[in-house]
């Protein structure tokens, strides 16, 4: 039987576990389009779902790589045998995934592409994928010796309020170049989607829906309507009883 721990300690332990797991996969699966992890705890086992754009690379040849990752996680966090299971899930729309696009900018810069060209390419791809707005910020020693921040934005972007938590996905990455470290930040504003696949189901609170007016009925002749309550029905006479 597992040792009883307080609710507060349990939430802290779960948060630390998720943070370390996310950091490990970010470093290990950066080139495979890693886009986040989800932990599901069931009574039988702990299921870890890795979201990525290239799931075949995460699985490896005949599932070899995912088995290696499973063993590493099991030994690091001291899980019993067969108590943890790793799965790979493909990202449906990578154009709306901030982590995938941030990694895309990072590898473009590492391959020597100009900052403006890399960022404008990502912004255009995100907007063509159906996003409502996109913002890419690259800060550091971009060209000159003096550090500065370059911002590339398109579409509509909100910055405050509760909808900013629901509609905006953010990712930050650091890229080591010869002249120093550059910081990359990608923000994508999703559009509302009733199915919930490409964005939140709810709409923005300031969206006003204007309904079509009802068709007017043309009155050809005057008419009158009596709004007085109808008089109570007369009590029915009792039927004669046969002797």
Coordinates of N, CA and C in Angstrom, one line a residue:
X1 N 0.8 -1.2 0.0 CA 0.0 0.0 0.0 C 0.9 1.2 0.0
X2 N 0.5 2.2 -0.9 CA 1.3 3.4 -1.0 C 1.2 4.3 0.2
X3 N 2.2 5.0 0.6 CA 2.2 5.9 1.7 C 1.2 7.1 1.5
X4 N 0.5 7.4 2.5 CA -0.5 8.5 2.4 C 0.2 9.8 2.5
X5 N -0.1 10.7 1.5 CA 0.5 12.0 1.5 C -0.6 13.0 1.4
X6 N -0.4 14.2 1.9 CA -1.4 15.2 1.9 C -1.8 15.7 0.5
X7 N -2.9 16.3 0.3 CA -3.4 16.7 -1.0 C -2.4 17.7 -1.6
X8 N -2.0 18.6 -0.7 CA -1.0 19.7 -1.2 C 0.3 19.1 -1.7
X9 N 0.8 18.2 -1.0 CA 2.1 17.5 -1.4 C 1.8 16.7 -2.7
X10 N 0.7 16.1 -2.9 CA 0.4 15.3 -4.1 C 0.3 16.2 -5.3
X11 N -0.3 17.4 -5.2 CA -0.4 18.3 -6.3 C 1.0 18.8 -6.7
X12 N 1.8 19.1 -5.7 CA 3.2 19.6 -6.0 C 4.0 18.5 -6.6
X13 N 3.8 17.3 -6.1 CA 4.6 16.1 -6.7 C 4.2 15.9 -8.1
X14 N 2.8 15.9 -8.4 CA 2.4 15.7 -9.8 C 2.9 16.8 -10.7
X15 N 2.9 18.1 -10.2 CA 3.4 19.2 -11.0 C 4.9 19.0 -11.4
X16 N 5.7 18.6 -10.4 CA 7.1 18.4 -10.6 C 7.4 17.3 -11.5
X17 N 6.6 16.2 -11.4 CA 6.7 15.0 -12.3 C 6.4 15.5 -13.8
X18 N 5.3 16.2 -14.0 CA 5.0 16.7 -15.3 C 6.1 17.6 -15.9
X19 N 6.6 18.5 -15.0 CA 7.6 19.5 -15.5 C 8.9 18.8 -15.9
X20 N 9.3 17.8 -15.1 CA 10.5 17.1 -15.5 C 10.3 16.2 -16.7
X21 N 9.2 15.6 -16.8 CA 8.8 14.8 -18.0 C 8.8 15.6 -19.3
X22 N 8.2 16.8 -19.2 CA 8.1 17.7 -20.3 C 9.5 18.2 -20.7
X23 N 10.3 18.5 -19.8 CA 11.7 19.0 -20.0 C 12.5 17.9 -20.7
X24 N 12.4 16.7 -20.2 CA 13.1 15.6 -20.8 C 12.7 15.3 -22.3
X25 N 11.4 15.3 -22.6 CA 10.9 15.1 -23.9 C 11.3 16.2 -24.8
X26 N 11.3 17.5 -24.3 CA 11.6 18.6 -25.1 C 13.0 18.5 -25.6
X27 N 13.9 18.1 -24.8 CA 15.3 17.9 -25.2 C 15.5 16.7 -26.1
X28 N 14.9 15.6 -25.7 CA 15.1 14.3 -26.4 C 14.4 14.3 -27.8
X29 N 13.2 14.9 -27.9 CA 12.4 14.7 -29.1 C 12.2 16.0 -29.9
X30 N 13.2 17.0 -29.7 CA 13.1 18.3 -30.3 C 13.0 18.2 -31.9
X31 N 13.8 17.3 -32.4 CA 13.9 17.2 -33.9 C 12.7 16.4 -34.5
X32 N 11.9 15.7 -33.6 CA 10.8 14.9 -34.1 C 9.5 15.7 -34.0
X33 N 9.5 17.0 -33.8 CA 8.3 17.8 -33.7 C 7.5 17.6 -32.4
X34 N 8.2 17.5 -31.3 CA 7.5 17.3 -30.0 C 6.6 18.5 -29.7
X35 N 5.4 18.2 -29.3 CA 4.4 19.2 -29.1 C 3.6 19.1 -27.8
X36 N 4.2 18.5 -26.8 CA 3.5 18.4 -25.5 C 3.3 17.0 -25.1
X37 N 3.0 16.8 -23.8 CA 2.8 15.5 -23.2 C 1.5 15.6 -22.3
X38 N 0.9 14.4 -22.2 CA -0.3 14.3 -21.3 C -0.2 13.1 -20.5
X39 N -0.4 13.2 -19.2 CA -0.3 12.1 -18.2 C -1.7 11.7 -17.8
X40 N -2.0 10.4 -17.9 CA -3.3 9.9 -17.4 C -3.0 8.8 -16.4
X41 N -3.5 8.9 -15.2 CA -3.2 7.9 -14.2 C -4.5 7.1 -14.0
X42 N -4.3 5.8 -14.2 CA -5.4 4.8 -14.1 C -5.0 3.9 -12.9
X43 N -6.0 3.2 -12.3 CA -5.6 2.3 -11.2 C -4.6 1.2 -11.6
X44 N -4.6 0.8 -12.9 CA -3.7 -0.3 -13.3 C -2.3 0.2 -13.7
X45 N -2.3 1.3 -14.4 CA -1.0 1.9 -14.9 C -1.1 3.3 -15.1
X46 N 0.1 4.0 -15.3 CA 0.2 5.4 -15.7 C 0.4 5.5 -17.2
X47 N -0.4 6.2 -17.9 CA -0.3 6.3 -19.4 C 0.3 7.7 -19.7
X48 N 1.3 7.7 -20.5 CA 2.0 9.0 -20.9 C 1.8 9.1 -22.4
X49 N 1.1 10.1 -22.8 CA 0.8 10.3 -24.3 C 1.7 11.5 -24.8
X50 N 2.6 11.1 -25.7 CA 3.5 12.1 -26.3 C 2.8 12.6 -27.6
X51 N 2.6 13.9 -27.7 CA 2.1 14.5 -28.9 C 3.3 15.0 -29.8
X52 N 3.3 14.6 -31.0 CA 4.4 15.0 -31.9 C 3.9 15.1 -33.4
X53 N 4.6 15.8 -34.2 CA 4.3 15.9 -35.6 C 4.8 14.7 -36.4
X54 N 6.0 14.1 -36.0 CA 6.5 13.0 -36.6 C 6.5 11.8 -35.7
X55 N 5.3 11.1 -35.6 CA 5.2 10.1 -34.6 C 6.0 8.8 -35.0
X56 N 6.3 8.6 -36.3 CA 7.1 7.5 -36.7 C 8.5 7.6 -36.1
X57 N 9.1 8.8 -36.0 CA 10.4 8.9 -35.5 C 10.4 8.7 -33.9
X58 N 9.3 9.1 -33.3 CA 9.1 8.9 -31.8 C 9.1 7.4 -31.5
X59 N 8.3 6.6 -32.4 CA 8.2 5.2 -32.2 C 9.5 4.5 -32.5
X60 N 10.2 4.9 -33.5 CA 11.5 4.3 -33.9 C 11.2 3.0 -34.7
X61 N 12.3 2.4 -35.1 CA 12.2 1.1 -35.9 C 11.6 0.0 -35.1
X62 N 10.5 -0.5 -35.5 CA 9.8 -1.6 -34.8 C 9.5 -1.3 -33.3
X63 N 9.2 0.0 -33.0 CA 8.9 0.5 -31.7 C 10.1 0.5 -30.7
X64 N 11.3 0.5 -31.2 CA 12.5 0.4 -30.4 C 12.7 1.6 -29.5
X65 N 12.5 2.8 -30.1 CA 12.8 4.1 -29.4 C 11.8 4.3 -28.3
X66 N 10.5 4.0 -28.5 CA 9.5 4.2 -27.5 C 9.7 3.3 -26.3
X67 N 10.2 2.1 -26.6 CA 10.5 1.1 -25.5 C 11.7 1.7 -24.7
X68 N 12.7 2.3 -25.4 CA 13.8 2.8 -24.7 C 13.4 4.0 -23.8
X69 N 12.5 4.9 -24.3 CA 12.0 6.0 -23.5 C 11.2 5.5 -22.3
X70 N 10.4 4.4 -22.5 CA 9.6 3.8 -21.5 C 10.5 3.3 -20.3
X71 N 11.6 2.7 -20.7 CA 12.5 2.1 -19.7 C 13.2 3.3 -18.9
X72 N 13.6 4.4 -19.6 CA 14.2 5.5 -19.0 C 13.3 6.2 -18.0
X73 N 12.0 6.4 -18.4 CA 11.0 7.0 -17.5 C 10.8 6.1 -16.3
X74 N 10.7 4.8 -16.5 CA 10.4 3.8 -15.4 C 11.5 3.8 -14.4
X75 N 12.8 3.9 -14.9 CA 13.9 3.8 -13.9 C 14.1 5.1 -13.2
X76 N 13.9 6.2 -13.9 CA 14.1 7.6 -13.3 C 13.0 7.8 -12.2
X77 N 11.8 7.5 -12.4 CA 10.7 7.8 -11.5 C 10.3 6.6 -10.6
X78 N 11.1 5.5 -10.7 CA 11.0 4.3 -9.9 C 9.6 3.7 -10.0
X79 N 9.1 3.5 -11.2 CA 7.8 2.9 -11.4 C 8.0 1.4 -11.3
X80 N 7.0 0.6 -10.8 CA 7.2 -0.9 -10.9 C 7.1 -1.4 -12.3
X81 N 7.5 -2.6 -12.5 CA 7.5 -3.2 -13.9 C 6.1 -3.2 -14.5
X82 N 6.0 -2.7 -15.7 CA 4.8 -2.7 -16.5 C 3.8 -1.7 -15.9
X83 N 4.2 -0.8 -15.1 CA 3.3 0.2 -14.5 C 3.2 1.5 -15.2
X84 N 4.0 1.7 -16.2 CA 4.0 2.9 -17.0 C 4.0 2.5 -18.5
X85 N 3.2 3.2 -19.3 CA 3.1 3.0 -20.7 C 3.2 4.3 -21.5
X86 N 4.0 4.3 -22.6 CA 4.1 5.5 -23.4 C 3.4 5.3 -24.7
X87 N 2.7 6.3 -25.2 CA 2.0 6.3 -26.5 C 2.4 7.5 -27.3
X88 N 2.4 7.4 -28.6 CA 2.7 8.6 -29.4 C 1.4 9.0 -30.2
X89 N 1.1 10.2 -30.2 CA -0.1 10.7 -30.8 C 0.3 11.8 -31.8
X90 N -0.3 11.8 -33.0 CA 0.1 12.8 -34.0 C -0.7 14.0 -33.8
X91 N -0.1 15.2 -34.0 CA -0.7 16.5 -33.9 C -1.6 16.7 -35.1
X92 N -2.9 16.9 -34.9 CA -3.8 17.0 -36.1 C -3.5 18.2 -37.0
X93 N -3.3 19.4 -36.4 CA -3.0 20.5 -37.3 C -1.8 21.2 -36.7
X94 N -0.6 20.9 -37.3 CA 0.7 21.5 -36.7 C 0.8 23.0 -36.9
X95 N 0.0 23.5 -37.8 CA 0.0 25.0 -38.1 C -0.6 25.7 -36.9
X96 N -1.4 25.1 -36.1 CA -2.0 25.7 -34.9 C -1.3 25.3 -33.6
X97 N -0.2 24.7 -33.7 CA 0.5 24.2 -32.5 C 1.7 25.2 -32.3
X98 N 1.7 26.0 -31.2 CA 2.8 27.0 -31.0 C 4.1 26.3 -30.8
X99 N 4.2 25.1 -30.1 CA 5.4 24.5 -29.8 C 6.1 24.0 -31.1
X100 N 5.3 23.4 -32.0 CA 5.8 22.9 -33.2 C 6.3 24.0 -34.1
X101 N 5.7 25.2 -34.1 CA 6.1 26.3 -34.9 C 7.3 27.0 -34.3
X102 N 7.4 27.0 -33.0 CA 8.6 27.5 -32.3 C 9.8 26.7 -32.7
X103 N 9.7 25.4 -32.6 CA 10.8 24.5 -33.0 C 11.2 24.7 -34.5
X104 N 10.1 25.0 -35.3 CA 10.4 25.2 -36.7 C 11.3 26.4 -36.9
X105 N 11.0 27.5 -36.2 CA 11.8 28.7 -36.3 C 13.2 28.4 -35.8
X106 N 13.3 27.7 -34.7 CA 14.6 27.4 -34.2 C 15.5 26.6 -35.2
X107 N 15.0 25.6 -35.8 CA 15.8 24.8 -36.8 C 16.1 25.6 -38.0
X108 N 15.2 26.5 -38.4 CA 15.5 27.4 -39.6 C 16.6 28.3 -39.3
X109 N 16.7 28.9 -38.1 CA 17.8 29.7 -37.7 C 19.1 29.0 -37.5
X110 N 19.0 27.7 -37.0 CA 20.2 26.9 -36.9 C 20.8 26.6 -38.2
X111 N 19.9 26.4 -39.2 CA 20.4 26.1 -40.6 C 20.8 27.3 -41.4
X112 N 20.9 28.5 -40.7 CA 21.4 29.7 -41.4 C 20.4 30.5 -42.2
X113 N 19.1 30.3 -42.0 CA 18.2 31.1 -42.7 C 18.1 32.5 -42.0
X114 N 17.8 33.5 -42.8 CA 17.7 34.9 -42.3 C 16.5 34.9 -41.3
X115 N 16.6 35.8 -40.3 CA 15.5 35.9 -39.3 C 14.2 36.3 -39.9
X116 N 14.2 37.3 -40.7 CA 13.0 37.8 -41.3 C 12.3 36.8 -42.1
X117 N 13.1 36.1 -42.9 CA 12.5 35.1 -43.8 C 11.9 33.9 -43.0
X118 N 12.6 33.5 -42.0 CA 12.2 32.4 -41.2 C 10.9 32.7 -40.5
X119 N 10.8 33.9 -39.9 CA 9.6 34.3 -39.1 C 8.4 34.6 -40.0
X120 N 8.6 35.3 -41.1 CA 7.5 35.6 -42.0 C 6.9 34.3 -42.6
X121 N 7.8 33.3 -42.8 CA 7.4 32.0 -43.4 C 6.5 31.3 -42.4
X122 N 6.9 31.3 -41.1 CA 6.1 30.7 -40.0 C 4.7 31.4 -39.8
X123 N 4.8 32.8 -39.8 CA 3.5 33.5 -39.6 C 2.6 33.3 -40.8
X124 N 3.1 33.2 -42.0 CA 2.2 32.9 -43.1 C 1.6 31.5 -43.0
X125 N 2.4 30.5 -42.7 CA 1.9 29.2 -42.6 C 0.8 29.0 -41.5
X126 N 1.0 29.7 -40.3 CA 0.1 29.7 -39.2 C -1.2 30.3 -39.7
X127 N -1.2 31.4 -40.3 CA -2.4 32.1 -40.8 C -3.2 31.3 -41.8
X128 N -2.4 30.6 -42.7 CA -3.1 29.7 -43.7 C -3.7 28.5 -43.1
X129 N -3.2 28.1 -41.9 CA -3.8 26.9 -41.2 C -5.1 27.2 -40.5
X130 N -5.5 28.5 -40.5 CA -6.8 28.8 -39.9 C -6.7 29.5 -38.6
X131 N -5.6 30.0 -38.2 CA -5.5 30.8 -36.9 C -6.1 32.2 -37.1
X132 N -6.5 32.7 -36.0 CA -7.1 34.1 -36.0 C -6.0 35.1 -35.9
X133 N -4.8 34.8 -35.3 CA -3.7 35.7 -35.2 C -2.5 35.0 -34.8
X134 N -1.3 35.6 -35.2 CA 0.0 35.0 -34.9 C 1.0 36.1 -34.6
X135 N 1.9 35.8 -33.6 CA 3.0 36.8 -33.3 C 4.2 36.0 -33.0
X136 N 5.3 36.4 -33.6 CA 6.6 35.7 -33.4 C 7.6 36.8 -33.0
X137 N 8.3 36.6 -31.8 CA 9.2 37.6 -31.3 C 10.6 36.9 -31.2
X138 N 11.6 37.5 -31.9 CA 13.0 37.0 -31.8 C 13.8 38.1 -31.1
X139 N 14.4 37.8 -30.0 CA 15.2 38.7 -29.3 C 16.6 38.2 -29.0
X140 N 17.6 39.2 -29.1 CA 19.0 38.8 -28.9 C 19.8 39.6 -29.9
X141 N 21.1 39.1 -30.1 CA 22.0 39.7 -31.1 C 21.6 39.2 -32.5
X142 N 20.6 39.8 -33.1 CA 20.1 39.3 -34.4 C 21.2 39.5 -35.5
X143 N 21.6 40.8 -35.7 CA 22.6 41.0 -36.7 C 23.8 41.8 -36.2
X144 N 23.5 42.9 -35.5 CA 24.6 43.8 -35.0 C 25.0 43.3 -33.6
X145 N 26.0 43.9 -33.1 CA 26.5 43.6 -31.7 C 25.5 43.9 -30.6
X146 N 24.7 44.9 -30.9 CA 23.7 45.3 -29.9 C 22.5 44.4 -30.0
X147 N 22.0 43.9 -28.8 CA 20.8 43.0 -28.8 C 19.6 43.9 -29.0
X148 N 18.6 43.3 -29.7 CA 17.3 43.9 -29.9 C 16.3 42.8 -30.1
X149 N 15.0 43.3 -30.1 CA 13.9 42.3 -30.3 C 13.2 42.7 -31.6
X150 N 12.9 41.7 -32.4 CA 12.1 41.8 -33.6 C 10.8 41.1 -33.5
X151 N 9.7 41.8 -33.8 CA 8.4 41.3 -33.6 C 7.7 41.2 -35.0
X152 N 7.2 40.0 -35.3 CA 6.4 39.8 -36.6 C 5.0 39.3 -36.2
X153 N 4.0 40.1 -36.6 CA 2.7 39.8 -36.2 C 1.7 39.9 -37.4
X154 N 0.6 39.1 -37.3 CA -0.4 39.2 -38.4 C -1.7 38.8 -37.7
X155 N -2.8 39.3 -38.2 CA -4.1 38.9 -37.7 C -4.5 39.6 -36.4
X156 N -5.4 39.0 -35.6 CA -6.0 39.6 -34.4 C -5.4 38.8 -33.2
X157 N -5.0 39.6 -32.2 CA -4.4 39.0 -31.0 C -4.9 39.7 -29.8
X158 N -5.3 39.0 -28.8 CA -5.8 39.5 -27.5 C -4.6 39.3 -26.5
X159 N -4.6 40.1 -25.4 CA -3.5 40.0 -24.5 C -4.0 40.0 -23.0
X160 N -5.2 40.2 -22.8 CA -5.7 40.2 -21.4 C -7.0 39.5 -21.3
X161 N -7.4 39.3 -20.0 CA -8.7 38.7 -19.8 C -8.6 37.2 -19.8
X162 N -9.7 36.6 -19.4 CA -9.8 35.1 -19.3 C -9.7 34.4 -20.7
X163 N -10.3 35.1 -21.8 CA -10.2 34.4 -23.1 C -8.7 34.2 -23.6
X164 N -7.8 35.1 -23.0 CA -6.4 34.9 -23.4 C -5.8 33.5 -22.9
X165 N -6.4 33.0 -21.9 CA -6.0 31.6 -21.4 C -6.6 30.5 -22.3
X166 N -7.8 30.7 -22.9 CA -8.4 29.7 -23.7 C -8.0 29.7 -25.1
X167 N -7.8 30.9 -25.7 CA -7.7 31.1 -27.1 C -6.2 31.2 -27.6
X168 N -5.3 31.4 -26.6 CA -3.9 31.7 -27.1 C -3.0 30.5 -26.6
X169 N -2.2 30.0 -27.5 CA -1.2 29.0 -27.2 C 0.2 29.7 -27.3
X170 N 1.1 29.5 -26.4 CA 2.4 30.2 -26.4 C 3.5 29.1 -26.2
X171 N 4.6 29.4 -26.9 CA 5.8 28.6 -26.7 C 7.1 29.4 -26.8
X172 N 8.1 29.1 -26.0 CA 9.3 29.8 -25.9 C 10.5 28.8 -26.1
X173 N 11.4 29.1 -26.9 CA 12.6 28.3 -27.1 C 13.8 29.2 -27.2
X174 N 15.0 28.6 -26.9 CA 16.3 29.3 -27.0 C 17.1 28.6 -28.0
X175 N 17.8 29.4 -28.9 CA 18.6 28.8 -29.9 C 20.0 29.4 -29.8
X176 N 21.0 28.4 -29.7 CA 22.4 28.8 -29.5 C 23.1 29.1 -30.9
X177 N 23.4 30.3 -31.2 CA 24.1 30.6 -32.4 C 25.5 31.1 -32.1
X178 N 26.3 31.3 -33.2 CA 27.7 31.7 -32.9 C 27.8 33.0 -32.2
X179 N 26.9 33.9 -32.5 CA 27.1 35.3 -31.9 C 26.4 35.3 -30.5
X180 N 25.7 34.3 -30.1 CA 25.1 34.3 -28.8 C 23.8 33.5 -28.8
X181 N 23.0 33.7 -27.7 CA 21.7 33.0 -27.6 C 20.6 33.9 -28.1
X182 N 19.7 33.4 -28.9 CA 18.5 34.1 -29.3 C 17.3 33.5 -28.6
X183 N 16.4 34.3 -28.2 CA 15.1 33.8 -27.6 C 14.0 33.9 -28.7
X184 N 13.2 32.8 -28.8 CA 12.1 32.8 -29.7 C 10.8 32.6 -29.0
X185 N 9.8 33.4 -29.2 CA 8.5 33.3 -28.6 C 7.4 33.3 -29.7
X186 N 6.6 32.3 -29.7 CA 5.5 32.2 -30.7 C 4.2 32.2 -30.0
X187 N 3.3 33.1 -30.4 CA 1.9 33.1 -29.8 C 0.9 33.0 -30.9
X188 N 0.0 32.0 -30.8 CA -1.0 31.8 -31.8 C -2.4 31.9 -31.2
X189 N -3.2 32.7 -31.8 CA -4.6 32.9 -31.3 C -5.5 32.0 -32.2
X190 N -6.2 31.1 -31.5 CA -7.0 30.1 -32.2 C -8.4 30.7 -32.4
X191 N -9.1 30.2 -33.4 CA -10.4 30.7 -33.7 C -11.4 29.7 -33.0
X192 N -12.6 30.1 -32.7 CA -13.5 29.2 -32.0 C -14.0 28.2 -33.0
X193 N -14.1 26.9 -32.5 CA -14.5 25.8 -33.3 C -15.6 25.0 -32.6
X194 N -16.8 24.9 -33.1 CA -17.8 24.1 -32.4 C -17.5 22.7 -32.1
X195 N -16.6 22.1 -32.9 CA -16.2 20.7 -32.7 C -15.2 20.6 -31.6
X196 N -14.4 21.6 -31.4 CA -13.4 21.6 -30.4 C -12.1 21.1 -30.8
X197 N -11.9 20.8 -32.1 CA -10.7 20.2 -32.7 C -9.6 21.3 -32.9
X198 N -10.0 22.4 -33.5 CA -9.0 23.4 -33.9 C -9.1 24.7 -33.0
X199 N -9.8 24.6 -31.9 CA -9.9 25.7 -31.0 C -11.0 25.5 -30.0
X200 N -11.1 26.5 -29.1 CA -12.1 26.3 -28.0 C -13.6 26.3 -28.6
X201 N -14.5 25.6 -27.9 CA -15.8 25.5 -28.4 C -16.6 26.8 -28.2
X202 N -16.2 27.6 -27.1 CA -17.0 28.8 -26.9 C -16.4 29.9 -27.8
X203 N -17.2 31.0 -27.9 CA -16.8 32.1 -28.7 C -16.3 33.2 -27.8
X204 N -15.7 34.2 -28.4 CA -15.2 35.4 -27.6 C -16.3 36.1 -27.0
X205 N -16.2 36.6 -25.8 CA -17.4 37.2 -25.1 C -17.9 38.5 -25.8
X206 N -17.0 39.2 -26.6 CA -17.4 40.4 -27.2 C -18.0 40.2 -28.6
X207 N -18.2 39.0 -29.0 CA -18.7 38.7 -30.3 C -20.2 38.9 -30.3
X208 N -20.8 39.8 -31.1 CA -22.2 40.1 -31.2 C -22.8 39.4 -32.4
X209 N -23.8 38.6 -32.2 CA -24.4 37.9 -33.4 C -25.7 38.6 -33.7
X210 N -25.8 39.1 -35.0 CA -27.0 39.8 -35.4 C -27.9 38.9 -36.1
X211 N -29.1 38.7 -35.6 CA -30.0 37.7 -36.2 C -30.8 38.4 -37.3
X212 N -31.2 37.6 -38.3 CA -32.0 38.1 -39.4 C -33.4 38.5 -38.9
X213 N -34.0 39.7 -39.3 CA -35.3 40.0 -38.8 C -36.4 39.1 -39.4
X214 N -37.5 39.0 -38.7 CA -38.6 38.1 -39.1 C -39.3 38.9 -40.3
X215 N -39.8 38.1 -41.2 CA -40.6 38.6 -42.3 C -41.8 39.3 -41.8
X216 N -42.1 40.5 -42.3 CA -43.3 41.3 -42.0 C -44.5 40.7 -42.8
X217 N -45.6 40.5 -42.0 CA -46.8 40.0 -42.7 C -47.6 41.2 -43.2
X218 N -47.9 41.1 -44.5 CA -48.7 42.2 -45.1 C -50.1 42.1 -44.7
X219 N -50.7 43.2 -44.2 CA -52.1 43.3 -43.7 C -52.9 43.8 -44.9
X220 N -53.8 43.0 -45.5 CA -54.6 43.4 -46.6 C -55.9 44.0 -46.2
X221 N -56.5 43.6 -45.1 CA -57.8 44.2 -44.6 C -57.7 44.3 -43.1
X222 N -58.5 45.3 -42.6 CA -58.5 45.5 -41.1 C -59.1 44.3 -40.4
X223 N -58.5 44.0 -39.2 CA -59.0 42.9 -38.4 C -59.0 43.3 -36.9
X224 N -59.8 42.6 -36.1 CA -59.9 42.9 -34.7 C -59.7 41.6 -33.9
X225 N -59.0 41.7 -32.8 CA -58.7 40.6 -31.9 C -59.2 40.9 -30.5
X226 N -60.0 39.9 -30.0 CA -60.5 40.1 -28.6 C -59.6 39.5 -27.6
X227 N -59.1 40.3 -26.7 CA -58.1 39.9 -25.7 C -58.7 39.6 -24.4
X228 N -60.1 39.8 -24.3 CA -60.8 39.5 -23.0 C -60.8 38.0 -22.7
X229 N -60.7 37.7 -21.4 CA -60.8 36.2 -21.1 C -62.1 35.6 -21.5
X230 N -62.1 34.4 -21.9 CA -63.3 33.7 -22.3 C -64.2 33.5 -21.1
X231 N -65.5 33.6 -21.3 CA -66.4 33.4 -20.1 C -66.4 31.9 -19.7
X232 N -66.6 31.6 -18.4 CA -66.5 30.2 -18.0 C -67.7 29.4 -18.6
X233 N -67.4 28.2 -19.0 CA -68.4 27.3 -19.6 C -69.6 27.0 -18.6
X234 N -70.8 27.0 -19.1 CA -71.9 26.8 -18.3 C -71.9 25.3 -17.8
X235 N -72.2 25.1 -16.5 CA -72.2 23.8 -15.9 C -73.2 22.9 -16.6
X236 N -72.7 21.7 -17.0 CA -73.6 20.8 -17.7 C -74.7 20.3 -16.8
X237 N -75.9 20.2 -17.3 CA -77.1 19.7 -16.6 C -76.9 18.3 -16.2
X238 N -77.3 17.9 -15.0 CA -77.1 16.4 -14.6 C -78.1 15.6 -15.4
X239 N -77.6 14.4 -15.9 CA -78.5 13.5 -16.7 C -79.5 12.9 -15.8
X240 N -80.8 12.7 -16.3 CA -81.8 12.1 -15.5 C -81.5 10.6 -15.2
X241 N -81.8 10.2 -14.0 CA -81.5 8.8 -13.6 C -82.7 8.0 -13.8
X242 N -82.6 6.9 -14.5 CA -83.7 6.1 -14.8 C -84.1 5.3 -13.5
X243 N -85.5 5.3 -13.4 CA -86.0 4.6 -12.2 C -85.9 3.1 -12.4

